[in-house]
XYZ file of C-alpha atoms in Angstrom:
770
model
C -21.789 -0.891 -8.387
C -22.754 1.289 -5.445
C -23.251 -1.611 -3.055
C -20.808 -4.425 -2.259
C -21.636 -8.011 -3.021
C -24.224 -9.449 -0.634
C -22.616 -11.547 2.097
C -24.028 -14.294 4.290
C -22.900 -15.341 7.735
C -22.559 -19.113 7.886
C -21.507 -21.677 10.454
C -19.900 -25.044 9.897
C -20.455 -27.480 12.792
C -19.105 -30.982 13.014
C -17.123 -33.626 14.800
C -13.412 -33.263 15.284
C -13.054 -36.601 13.556
C -13.799 -34.910 10.230
C -12.339 -31.505 11.036
C -9.146 -32.127 9.033
C -11.089 -33.117 5.914
C -13.518 -30.202 6.360
C -10.674 -27.694 6.690
C -8.960 -29.088 3.607
C -12.104 -28.710 1.518
C -12.865 -25.209 2.877
C -9.291 -24.243 2.064
C -9.561 -25.604 -1.477
C -12.876 -23.818 -2.093
C -11.477 -20.410 -0.995
C -14.941 -19.175 -0.033
C -15.139 -18.822 3.755
C -13.837 -15.610 5.324
C -13.352 -17.050 8.798
C -14.137 -14.906 11.828
C -12.217 -15.498 15.049
C -14.055 -17.118 17.915
C -14.278 -14.605 20.758
C -14.554 -17.089 23.630
C -18.088 -16.226 24.718
C -19.707 -19.643 24.392
C -19.823 -21.607 27.602
C -18.070 -24.938 27.205
C -16.193 -23.910 24.070
C -12.595 -22.741 23.700
C -10.466 -21.600 20.769
C -9.020 -24.596 18.944
C -5.422 -25.736 18.951
C -3.256 -26.008 15.846
C -3.366 -29.386 14.182
C -0.450 -31.788 14.501
C 2.505 -30.740 12.403
C 1.743 -27.009 12.403
C 4.915 -26.048 14.287
C 7.125 -28.227 12.099
C 5.567 -26.784 8.931
C 6.051 -23.243 10.262
C 9.718 -23.896 10.995
C 10.267 -25.317 7.508
C 8.450 -22.340 6.009
C 10.795 -19.955 7.823
C 13.747 -21.968 6.520
C 12.481 -21.876 2.934
C 11.903 -18.125 3.028
C 15.346 -17.574 4.520
C 16.859 -19.626 1.689
C 14.900 -17.596 -0.865
C 16.311 -14.427 0.641
C 19.850 -15.828 0.684
C 19.713 -16.958 -2.932
C 17.738 -13.958 -4.183
C 14.825 -15.993 -5.546
C 12.478 -13.659 -7.470
C 9.734 -15.912 -8.833
C 11.102 -16.043 -12.345
C 12.830 -19.338 -11.605
C 9.615 -21.377 -11.743
C 9.222 -22.854 -15.205
C 6.374 -25.247 -14.360
C 4.094 -26.275 -11.524
C 5.074 -29.256 -9.433
C 4.037 -31.421 -6.509
C 6.322 -31.168 -3.467
C 6.310 -34.370 -1.446
C 7.059 -34.776 2.244
C 10.206 -36.653 1.267
C 11.387 -33.671 -0.781
C 10.659 -31.326 2.113
C 12.853 -33.459 4.332
C 15.729 -34.573 2.124
C 15.940 -32.111 -0.783
C 15.264 -29.094 1.400
C 17.988 -30.175 3.838
C 20.453 -30.645 0.978
C 19.635 -27.223 -0.446
C 19.906 -25.634 3.003
C 23.313 -27.190 3.622
C 24.756 -26.175 0.263
C 23.243 -22.675 0.351
C 24.474 -22.024 3.891
C 27.985 -23.189 3.035
C 28.117 -20.920 -0.001
C 26.583 -18.041 1.941
C 29.078 -18.459 4.798
C 31.885 -18.526 2.263
C 30.550 -15.377 0.613
C 30.291 -13.631 3.984
C 33.846 -14.583 4.888
C 35.131 -13.282 1.570
C 33.200 -10.058 1.996
C 34.673 -9.567 5.464
C 38.197 -10.255 4.182
C 37.677 -7.927 1.239
C 36.344 -5.209 3.506
C 39.376 -5.583 5.771
C 41.792 -5.362 2.836
C 40.048 -2.292 1.452
C 40.289 -0.624 4.866
C 44.016 -1.363 4.925
C 44.390 0.038 1.402
C 42.607 3.219 2.454
C 44.891 3.502 5.470
C 48.073 2.877 3.417
C 47.378 5.267 0.528
C 48.398 8.442 2.463
C 51.767 6.831 3.350
C 52.334 5.890 -0.279
C 51.724 9.525 -1.233
C 54.396 10.619 1.275
C 56.947 8.145 -0.155
C 58.611 7.405 3.214
C 59.500 3.837 4.142
C 57.141 2.422 6.745
C 59.839 1.323 9.196
C 60.917 4.978 9.581
C 57.709 5.865 11.410
C 58.424 3.659 14.436
C 61.163 2.610 16.857
C 62.411 6.012 18.197
C 63.237 6.753 21.822
C 63.621 10.527 21.584
C 61.429 11.330 18.585
C 57.661 11.676 18.384
C 56.065 10.925 15.029
C 52.591 11.865 13.809
C 51.031 11.468 10.345
C 47.687 12.878 9.246
C 45.785 15.524 7.340
C 46.451 19.206 7.961
C 47.802 22.480 6.638
C 51.649 22.331 6.546
C 52.015 26.088 7.029
C 49.764 26.169 10.089
C 51.515 23.119 11.536
C 54.960 24.661 10.980
C 53.846 27.920 12.654
C 52.385 26.019 15.598
C 55.583 24.056 16.099
C 57.737 27.198 16.015
C 55.472 29.051 18.446
C 54.834 26.149 20.797
C 55.392 26.763 24.507
C 56.876 23.316 24.902
C 60.224 22.387 23.393
C 59.584 20.508 20.166
C 62.727 21.429 18.317
C 64.364 20.277 16.238
C 61.541 18.953 14.065
C 61.111 17.872 10.467
C 57.905 18.177 8.416
C 57.091 16.255 5.234
C 54.020 16.560 3.003
C 52.696 15.009 -0.203
C 52.421 16.853 -3.492
C 48.949 18.177 -2.645
C 50.018 19.408 0.825
C 47.135 17.416 2.371
C 49.022 14.539 4.022
C 51.644 15.670 6.543
C 54.267 13.740 8.549
C 55.854 15.439 11.570
C 59.048 14.220 13.302
C 59.926 16.204 16.462
C 62.302 15.791 19.389
C 59.682 15.586 22.095
C 57.217 13.093 23.535
C 53.958 11.914 21.872
C 51.603 13.825 24.200
C 53.386 17.150 23.723
C 53.350 16.807 19.926
C 49.696 15.849 19.959
C 48.763 18.908 22.047
C 50.588 21.211 19.642
C 48.948 19.689 16.538
C 45.423 19.824 17.988
C 45.462 23.601 17.639
C 45.982 23.288 13.860
C 42.894 21.127 13.157
C 45.196 18.225 12.437
C 43.565 14.790 11.871
C 45.988 12.026 12.806
C 46.226 8.608 11.148
C 47.074 5.412 12.942
C 50.722 4.528 12.346
C 51.067 1.271 10.382
C 52.742 -1.751 11.912
C 54.674 -2.637 8.763
C 58.043 -2.255 7.139
C 59.428 -1.519 3.722
C 58.169 0.628 0.886
C 54.509 1.751 1.243
C 54.126 1.562 -2.544
C 55.183 -2.081 -2.572
C 52.977 -2.844 0.423
C 50.060 -1.120 -1.321
C 50.683 -3.186 -4.464
C 50.505 -6.367 -2.378
C 47.208 -5.254 -0.835
C 45.738 -4.433 -4.225
C 46.744 -7.856 -5.510
C 45.064 -9.372 -2.474
C 41.940 -7.300 -3.153
C 41.813 -8.493 -6.777
C 42.164 -12.104 -5.621
C 39.366 -11.744 -3.074
C 37.092 -10.017 -5.580
C 37.634 -12.882 -8.012
C 36.832 -15.457 -5.330
C 33.779 -13.477 -4.279
C 32.545 -13.371 -7.865
C 32.998 -17.146 -8.078
C 31.036 -17.653 -4.856
C 28.243 -15.396 -6.022
C 28.187 -17.187 -9.380
C 27.838 -20.520 -7.570
C 24.975 -19.083 -5.495
C 23.336 -17.791 -8.662
C 23.695 -21.205 -10.295
C 22.139 -22.761 -7.216
C 19.314 -20.206 -7.346
C 18.519 -21.148 -10.931
C 18.760 -24.840 -10.084
C 16.587 -24.916 -6.953
C 14.605 -21.664 -7.204
C 11.577 -23.396 -8.671
C 11.675 -26.019 -5.925
C 11.906 -23.366 -3.187
C 8.949 -21.442 -4.612
C 6.882 -24.607 -4.748
C 8.040 -25.649 -1.279
C 7.105 -22.245 0.150
C 3.649 -22.496 -1.395
C 3.164 -26.070 -0.156
C 4.234 -25.164 3.364
C 2.198 -21.944 3.419
C -0.899 -23.955 2.493
C -0.059 -26.560 5.108
C 0.423 -23.905 7.813
C -2.842 -22.186 6.891
C -4.749 -25.439 7.129
C -3.153 -26.656 10.339
C -3.516 -23.315 12.117
C -7.117 -22.808 10.996
C -8.573 -24.297 14.242
C -7.145 -21.321 16.144
C -10.163 -19.358 14.840
C -12.697 -22.099 15.641
C -14.791 -22.753 18.715
C -14.087 -26.278 19.903
C -14.970 -28.796 22.570
C -13.306 -32.138 23.193
C -15.322 -33.707 20.384
C -16.730 -30.943 18.174
C -15.853 -27.770 16.339
C -17.774 -24.736 15.097
C -16.378 -22.386 12.442
C -18.151 -19.188 11.479
C -17.471 -16.763 8.705
C -18.760 -14.836 5.727
C -19.248 -15.953 2.149
C -20.892 -14.319 -0.872
C -24.569 -15.196 -0.576
C -24.753 -16.645 -4.053
C -21.896 -19.069 -3.231
C -23.541 -20.681 -0.191
C -24.654 -23.680 -2.211
C -21.083 -24.144 -3.501
C -19.773 -24.284 0.070
C -22.488 -26.709 1.187
C -22.055 -29.043 -1.753
C -18.277 -28.927 -1.517
C -18.306 -29.957 2.142
C -20.915 -32.635 1.492
C -18.721 -34.116 -1.224
C -15.775 -34.197 1.199
C -17.315 -35.413 4.462
C -20.890 -36.320 3.611
C -23.468 -35.509 6.276
C -20.928 -35.428 9.107
C -20.961 -31.644 9.237
C -23.813 -29.177 9.322
C -23.590 -25.983 7.280
C -26.051 -23.261 8.285
C -26.625 -19.941 6.582
C -27.357 -17.895 9.662
C -28.274 -14.521 8.245
C -28.124 -12.042 5.425
C -28.068 -8.639 7.042
C -28.169 -4.999 6.001
C -26.199 -2.607 8.215
C -26.420 1.083 8.916
C -23.510 3.518 9.022
C -22.705 2.633 12.635
C -22.648 -1.106 11.979
C -25.985 -1.832 13.633
C -28.217 -4.443 12.039
C -31.308 -2.738 10.669
C -32.653 -5.462 8.399
C -31.806 -9.046 9.343
C -32.962 -11.785 7.069
C -32.661 -15.076 8.880
C -32.371 -18.109 6.649
C -32.195 -21.844 7.274
C -33.109 -23.767 10.399
C -31.589 -22.203 13.504
C -33.139 -24.774 15.807
C -31.700 -27.988 17.175
C -29.462 -29.590 14.530
C -30.830 -33.019 15.149
C -30.775 -35.782 17.717
C -27.928 -38.235 17.209
C -28.744 -41.851 16.624
C -26.667 -43.918 19.041
C -27.417 -47.075 17.074
C -25.958 -45.784 13.814
C -23.286 -48.059 12.390
C -20.588 -45.362 12.396
C -21.750 -43.755 15.602
C -21.917 -40.361 13.974
C -25.626 -39.797 13.719
C -28.047 -39.748 10.843
C -29.639 -37.284 8.487
C -32.363 -35.080 9.914
C -35.913 -35.728 8.948
C -36.202 -32.266 7.424
C -33.427 -33.003 4.941
C -30.793 -30.777 6.535
C -27.272 -31.914 7.256
C -26.848 -33.414 10.697
C -24.115 -32.029 12.922
C -21.448 -34.588 13.641
C -22.420 -36.146 16.963
C -23.148 -39.480 18.499
C -21.952 -42.229 20.718
C -18.452 -42.299 19.271
C -17.824 -38.726 18.182
C -19.637 -37.149 21.060
C -22.382 -34.577 20.984
C -21.111 -31.214 19.682
C -23.535 -29.504 22.005
C -21.781 -28.991 25.351
C -24.709 -30.248 27.376
C -25.808 -32.854 24.865
C -29.008 -31.011 24.119
C -28.595 -27.243 23.847
C -28.430 -26.049 20.269
C -25.106 -24.574 19.163
C -26.776 -22.275 16.662
C -29.204 -21.076 19.280
C -26.352 -20.476 21.712
C -24.653 -18.418 19.036
C -27.774 -16.366 18.726
C -27.731 -15.675 22.450
C -24.102 -14.660 22.703
C -23.711 -13.017 19.284
C -20.075 -13.888 18.743
C -19.834 -12.166 15.356
C -20.319 -8.422 15.823
C -18.171 -6.983 13.049
C -19.396 -5.955 9.632
C -19.074 -8.450 6.798
C -15.976 -8.204 4.602
C -16.320 -6.194 1.434
C -16.248 -7.396 -2.154
C -16.639 -4.324 -4.350
C -18.864 -4.908 -7.376
C -17.459 -2.667 -10.059
C -17.143 -3.329 -13.797
C -13.625 -3.993 -15.085
C -13.081 -0.447 -16.449
C -13.968 0.973 -13.014
C -11.757 -1.344 -10.936
C -8.492 0.678 -11.325
C -10.193 3.560 -9.534
C -10.745 1.403 -6.467
C -7.089 2.076 -5.629
C -7.813 5.826 -5.468
C -10.681 5.191 -3.064
C -8.606 2.844 -0.916
C -5.988 5.557 -0.414
C -8.568 6.978 1.998
C -10.065 3.637 3.025
C -12.007 0.678 1.735
C -15.779 1.305 1.788
C -17.593 -0.343 4.661
C -20.169 -3.000 3.910
C -22.856 -0.569 5.067
C -21.691 2.296 2.809
C -22.252 3.243 -0.780
C -19.131 2.665 -2.858
C -18.042 5.968 -4.460
C -15.661 4.308 -6.944
C -17.980 4.645 -9.942
C -18.415 8.383 -9.259
C -14.640 8.808 -9.039
C -14.395 6.885 -12.328
C -16.808 9.344 -13.952
C -15.463 12.593 -12.487
C -11.697 12.286 -11.944
C -10.790 11.768 -15.645
C -13.301 14.498 -16.557
C -11.692 17.006 -14.190
C -8.182 16.023 -15.291
C -8.982 16.142 -19.000
C -10.696 19.513 -18.648
C -7.665 21.040 -16.924
C -4.975 19.693 -19.298
C -6.978 19.356 -22.522
C -4.251 18.644 -25.068
C -3.994 15.836 -27.608
C -0.197 15.544 -27.335
C -0.120 15.376 -23.533
C -3.087 13.009 -23.570
C -1.257 10.577 -25.850
C 1.750 10.617 -23.507
C -0.391 10.111 -20.376
C -2.143 7.186 -22.058
C 1.187 5.685 -23.129
C 2.570 6.031 -19.593
C -0.535 4.337 -18.207
C -0.251 1.484 -20.694
C 3.421 1.033 -19.811
C 2.578 0.848 -16.094
C -0.061 -1.823 -16.664
C 2.290 -3.972 -18.747
C 5.522 -3.649 -16.794
C 4.468 -3.920 -13.148
C 2.878 -6.820 -11.319
C 1.743 -4.979 -8.192
C -1.955 -4.192 -8.036
C -1.380 -0.561 -7.077
C 0.893 0.153 -10.062
C -1.393 -1.545 -12.583
C -4.359 0.328 -11.097
C -2.519 3.639 -11.401
C -1.763 2.683 -14.987
C -5.466 2.162 -15.645
C -6.288 5.525 -14.061
C -3.620 7.197 -16.214
C -5.093 5.638 -19.364
C -8.563 7.024 -18.638
C -7.142 10.425 -17.656
C -5.132 10.428 -20.887
C -8.180 9.552 -22.994
C -10.172 12.446 -21.546
C -7.154 14.726 -21.998
C -7.050 13.721 -25.673
C -10.817 14.246 -26.010
C -10.683 17.765 -24.625
C -7.511 18.407 -26.628
C -9.397 17.662 -29.840
C -12.263 19.908 -28.723
C -9.787 22.694 -27.843
C -7.909 22.030 -31.106
C -4.541 21.861 -29.327
C -1.538 19.557 -29.485
C 1.363 20.433 -27.194
C -0.108 23.923 -26.825
C -0.148 24.556 -30.589
C -3.392 25.320 -32.431
C -2.496 23.407 -35.581
C -4.961 20.652 -34.616
C -7.779 23.183 -34.674
C -6.779 24.203 -38.186
C -6.762 20.576 -39.378
C -9.858 19.236 -37.607
C -12.049 22.306 -37.222
C -10.842 24.552 -40.055
C -9.512 27.004 -37.513
C -12.741 27.129 -35.482
C -12.645 24.569 -32.657
C -15.924 24.322 -30.709
C -14.395 25.451 -27.390
C -11.367 27.436 -26.251
C -9.392 27.687 -23.036
C -9.754 31.456 -22.801
C -6.071 32.326 -22.948
C -6.201 34.259 -26.222
C -7.532 37.837 -26.067
C -10.230 37.162 -28.642
C -11.613 34.277 -26.556
C -11.187 35.727 -23.074
C -14.903 35.114 -22.389
C -14.106 31.406 -22.160
C -12.062 32.043 -19.018
C -15.238 33.277 -17.304
C -17.201 30.420 -18.861
C -14.884 27.833 -17.305
C -15.149 29.568 -13.936
C -18.933 29.215 -14.045
C -18.749 25.641 -15.334
C -16.321 24.777 -12.516
C -18.831 26.030 -9.954
C -21.651 24.079 -11.628
C -19.492 20.943 -11.577
C -18.928 21.605 -7.893
C -22.633 21.987 -7.144
C -23.413 18.712 -8.938
C -20.514 16.867 -7.287
C -21.438 18.080 -3.811
C -25.090 17.249 -4.424
C -24.212 13.656 -5.292
C -22.226 13.390 -2.054
C -25.110 14.667 0.077
C -27.585 12.485 -1.844
C -25.433 9.464 -0.965
C -25.448 10.613 2.648
C -29.231 11.094 2.520
C -29.702 7.550 1.230
C -27.483 6.061 3.921
C -29.243 8.063 6.645
C -32.601 6.690 5.533
C -31.646 3.635 7.614
C -32.326 5.865 10.637
C -35.631 7.125 9.267
C -36.781 9.807 6.861
C -36.710 12.538 9.496
C -33.079 11.810 10.373
C -32.105 11.828 6.686
C -33.878 15.136 6.055
C -32.345 16.852 9.085
C -28.780 15.604 8.603
C -28.464 15.395 4.815
C -31.510 16.929 3.177
C -30.824 20.181 5.007
C -27.477 20.520 3.222
C -29.073 19.799 -0.146
C -31.760 22.403 0.479
C -29.142 24.985 1.491
C -26.935 24.121 -1.495
C -29.650 24.561 -4.106
C -31.289 27.488 -2.342
C -28.092 29.508 -2.004
C -26.791 28.906 -5.514
C -30.199 29.429 -7.105
C -30.236 32.794 -5.323
C -26.701 33.598 -6.573
C -27.690 32.731 -10.165
C -31.016 34.563 -9.990
C -31.998 38.074 -11.023
C -32.456 38.813 -7.339
C -28.709 39.458 -7.222
C -28.354 41.001 -10.681
C -25.844 43.788 -10.345
C -24.358 42.128 -7.277
C -23.386 38.779 -8.763
C -20.659 39.035 -11.452
C -22.040 39.988 -14.846
C -20.735 36.824 -16.456
C -23.013 34.827 -14.131
C -26.249 36.813 -14.218
C -27.493 39.402 -16.712
C -27.214 40.164 -20.387
C -23.468 39.458 -20.368
C -23.936 35.959 -18.925
C -21.654 33.271 -20.328
C -24.846 31.439 -21.325
C -26.301 34.423 -23.167
C -23.923 34.673 -26.102
C -20.727 35.235 -24.120
C -19.594 32.780 -25.463
C -22.575 30.362 -25.670
C -26.025 31.614 -26.561
C -28.485 29.533 -24.568
C -30.618 32.562 -23.837
C -30.001 32.202 -20.108
C -29.541 35.442 -18.226
C -30.373 34.112 -14.784
C -33.057 32.366 -12.746
C -36.196 34.314 -11.835
C -35.848 36.551 -8.795
C -38.684 34.626 -7.088
C -39.430 37.525 -4.703
C -41.874 36.490 -1.996
C -42.319 39.788 -0.180
C -40.676 43.142 0.412
C -39.484 44.438 3.750
C -40.118 48.132 4.500
C -36.430 48.957 4.702
C -35.201 51.941 2.707
C -36.704 51.766 -0.761
C -37.940 48.284 0.101
C -35.900 45.111 0.511
C -37.173 42.269 -1.637
C -36.795 38.827 -0.063
C -36.177 36.098 -2.641
C -37.802 32.728 -2.266
C -34.422 31.159 -3.051
C -32.982 32.764 0.065
C -35.964 31.555 2.085
C -35.317 28.005 0.842
C -31.707 28.332 1.973
C -32.870 29.544 5.403
C -35.289 26.615 5.692
C -32.390 24.246 5.089
C -30.336 26.103 7.694
C -33.107 25.764 10.290
C -33.406 22.036 9.567
C -29.659 21.670 10.031
C -29.776 23.447 13.401
C -32.637 21.238 14.540
C -30.845 18.062 13.495
C -27.263 18.862 14.511
C -26.821 22.288 16.134
C -23.025 22.076 16.221
C -22.908 21.837 12.407
C -24.696 25.159 12.093
C -21.373 27.007 12.278
C -20.384 25.320 9.000
C -23.448 26.467 7.046
C -21.302 28.420 4.565
C -19.758 25.155 3.343
C -22.386 25.138 0.599
C -20.738 28.312 -0.709
C -17.037 27.781 -0.092
C -17.024 24.103 -1.085
C -18.553 24.912 -4.464
C -16.144 27.814 -4.975
C -13.304 25.382 -4.291
C -14.014 23.838 -7.696
C -12.901 27.049 -9.444
C -9.429 25.507 -9.136
C -10.416 23.563 -12.261
C -10.528 26.760 -14.297
C -7.421 28.140 -12.571
C -5.292 25.080 -13.362
C -6.686 24.988 -16.924
C -5.479 28.522 -17.580
C -2.190 27.996 -15.741
C -1.246 24.876 -17.691
C -2.313 26.466 -20.977
C -0.191 29.475 -20.100
C 2.870 27.352 -19.390
C 2.607 25.509 -22.708
C 2.040 28.844 -24.438
C 5.223 30.321 -22.921
C 7.305 27.330 -24.015
C 6.037 27.578 -27.588
C 6.343 31.372 -27.550
C 10.030 31.214 -26.643
C 10.761 28.631 -29.334
C 8.471 29.507 -32.247
C 7.725 33.183 -31.638
C 4.222 34.626 -31.871
C 2.157 37.593 -32.978
C -1.423 38.688 -32.325
C -3.981 39.538 -34.976
C -7.739 39.995 -34.638
C -7.653 38.869 -31.019
C -5.918 35.571 -31.820
C -2.351 34.483 -31.110
C -0.441 32.901 -34.005
C 2.902 31.144 -33.720
C 5.290 32.475 -36.362
C 7.373 29.395 -37.129
C 4.524 26.863 -37.296
C 2.572 29.027 -39.740
C 5.534 29.467 -42.074
C 5.754 33.196 -41.384
C 8.871 35.280 -40.843
C 9.439 38.008 -38.290
C 10.072 40.529 -41.035
C 6.787 39.688 -42.794
C 4.827 39.874 -39.521
C 6.236 43.303 -38.722
C 5.625 44.514 -42.258
C 2.093 43.106 -42.434
C 0.762 43.777 -38.915
C 3.190 46.235 -37.351
C 5.812 45.739 -34.673
C 3.196 46.156 -31.958
C 1.599 42.869 -33.091
C 4.847 40.962 -32.459
C 4.773 39.251 -29.063
C 8.195 37.564 -29.287
C 10.362 36.746 -32.343
C 11.222 33.193 -31.211
C 14.520 31.322 -31.015
C 13.922 29.537 -34.318
C 13.434 32.774 -36.230
C 16.845 34.366 -35.751
C 18.521 36.370 -38.510
C 21.822 35.091 -39.847
C 23.302 31.597 -39.951
C 24.888 31.716 -36.497
C 21.703 33.019 -34.879
C 19.674 30.299 -36.582
C 22.027 27.514 -35.444
C 22.298 28.708 -31.858
C 18.572 29.474 -31.752
C 17.733 26.022 -33.100
C 19.885 24.285 -30.466
C 18.491 26.364 -27.623
C 14.977 26.113 -29.031
C 14.997 22.311 -29.184
C 16.306 22.078 -25.615
C 13.682 24.487 -24.295
C 10.935 22.845 -26.334
C 11.663 19.337 -25.024
C 12.424 20.260 -21.417
C 9.591 22.771 -21.285
C 6.926 20.342 -22.423
C 8.318 17.616 -20.128
C 7.947 20.090 -17.271
C 4.346 20.844 -18.267
C 3.675 17.099 -18.543
C 5.032 16.430 -15.043
C 3.285 19.434 -13.517
C 0.089 18.183 -15.097
C 0.320 15.211 -12.742
C 1.407 17.163 -9.677
C -1.082 19.985 -10.140
C -4.045 18.836 -12.230
C -3.877 15.298 -10.824
C -3.537 16.388 -7.217
C -6.193 19.098 -7.518
C -8.656 16.673 -9.099
C -8.093 14.012 -6.449
C -8.293 16.652 -3.716
C -11.786 17.563 -4.893
C -12.724 13.880 -4.649
C -11.236 13.322 -1.212
C -12.002 16.591 0.561
C -15.127 18.022 -1.031
C -16.906 14.862 -2.245
C -15.908 12.121 0.227
C -16.268 14.509 3.137
C -20.025 14.604 2.646
C -20.755 10.923 3.236
C -17.749 8.605 3.128
C -16.225 7.064 6.239
C -14.536 3.873 5.083
C -12.960 1.194 7.224
C -14.274 -1.901 5.469
C -12.461 -5.201 5.783
C -11.225 -6.880 2.623
C -12.718 -10.272 1.805
C -9.933 -12.716 2.586
C -11.224 -16.285 2.442
C -9.289 -19.156 3.948
C -7.325 -20.585 1.066
C -4.350 -20.024 -1.188
C -4.119 -19.130 -4.844
C -1.633 -21.602 -6.235
C 1.050 -20.400 -8.629
C 3.878 -22.883 -8.347
C 2.264 -26.130 -7.220
C -0.315 -28.550 -8.555
C -3.031 -30.207 -6.495
C -1.888 -33.357 -4.749
């Protein structure tokens, strides 16, 4: 789980005569993560695409364009099929022609409809004025302007204008928004006068007759165009349903063809030979070898070059060479097929010989050996994370930061163990937990994307832990009725919100810090393990020093050496582990005083503090610049107190919602909701006094009207309030929990940057094998 699947670097060497068959089999096997040839071998060059690659690429672009035009979604495929070359030529051309004609027709109709709608928008103001259209044009001595403005301001501006604009006539619609001005002046003068009134002019229509009648004609035209557009879109939809399955299969066929025919671009080639290198899972090497042997016999040579362990900087620290890296064999020029014969040692002979040509550029130098000299593959292997199925959804949370490198420990399993724990601790409610689980289940069943289904899986686990803690707290939607049913009113733990259980608030603060110490320790232990690749001394100085400081400082804080200085709920008789609330008999670690300095009445020096100082010195020796961050062991652990803070905040929000709706009173240090316990406000006041009443509640009003109005308001507040708490549980508890993972935990060891394992091949969905 902590390490990715072991990968092997392999090479496939052979004659170009069998390259097509070899590529086809490699593609079908979907095992080889091909690495690009970097051009460093003398006599070799990157390969060229195989014949037909450009034509297949062009057809693939056409198919995808047609899918976009028709809106193909993937639901159109009802069965797998084989797409022949004839279909790719004739059927695809027929579909393209018909789809383009319908699409062009749809575009034309859309343009016409858009033009008509613009004309309708322009004509509506004139229809509101009710003036015939031919009256706005054709004057020699009158200027006309129509637009939006304030009639009173326009009238004042015309009367006070410096230029002569009289006589004039002003018309407006019923809302006084559209204004028409007729004035005895020229167009420029009228425009200058109206500018001062914030007047927005319309373009005068080139039409005659009644604007209402003209508008009716345009609306009829719009209805006709909309009907034609609907018909065109219906025809396109019919075509989509008819040919969608074919297009999906054609896209898949062409994508596979393009992948295969462009594969040589990553190979090293000569005139007669090719060499492909890449990574495969070590345990699948035999599958690759046997698959190629079945396809091309002994005309290619497959070598497992190495299985290597890498350090954090990508340097090889433990190379395990496997297979024969010597000369792949001397070709037999007398062989019947001219391709060579099997090696005496039983290995597969590289394709070479009188006809195919020697794959070695000089006819004798070993390709594998040349690879060893030039080292063309310098990157880390791709990463296949090895996590059990329940853990896999949490890989998406890790990949938000980055995919683990091949040389790193994979933190996914730790996130799987801690994130739901943190989330459940903070929310801790059976009702909310059920809803979170239901939301997660819905995400997994209704989305196909990996990220959404992974988030659904995370939500399910977070919901389960929320339910678990909710049962332990005895709460459902902030109510304590679950504790009465399951625990007879005495749940094993409390959140610390009620006065009688306030000690739990301090308990969760201490537990949050302890969680932090453990979480941080795991991070530095991971870092220590990874740094062991550089030697024990390096690991101790760069990682062990932090562990020593972490345990030394916090042992000192929790020891009797600081009794009276550390908070009483951490150390002393009032410790949360000494009966307040749990009686484990723990009042603090021993003081562990080593010696006393003659300062004042004597200053005792605790061994825990000395241990911390030893870790600090080791850190300075290993990485002096990090010495300024030595207090991270304190502040990072204190950062986890946000767990207790969010716990109390979310409990308080749910409490307020229920308080407003149900009302509550306090008795013997416990809060009781009036409505849910069948009490009445009058009985509470009579039995416990008015001072015990916290709030009467909307559902406990006196009188019929108060009850009805209170019930309506109470239901609204109850539903909206708990929805708000549910959402804030994600945005606060979820974000705070993931922040602790990313910032505090990952920051101790995780770098990321791994490459996903992406073998040459295609996972068929819509096509069958030829």
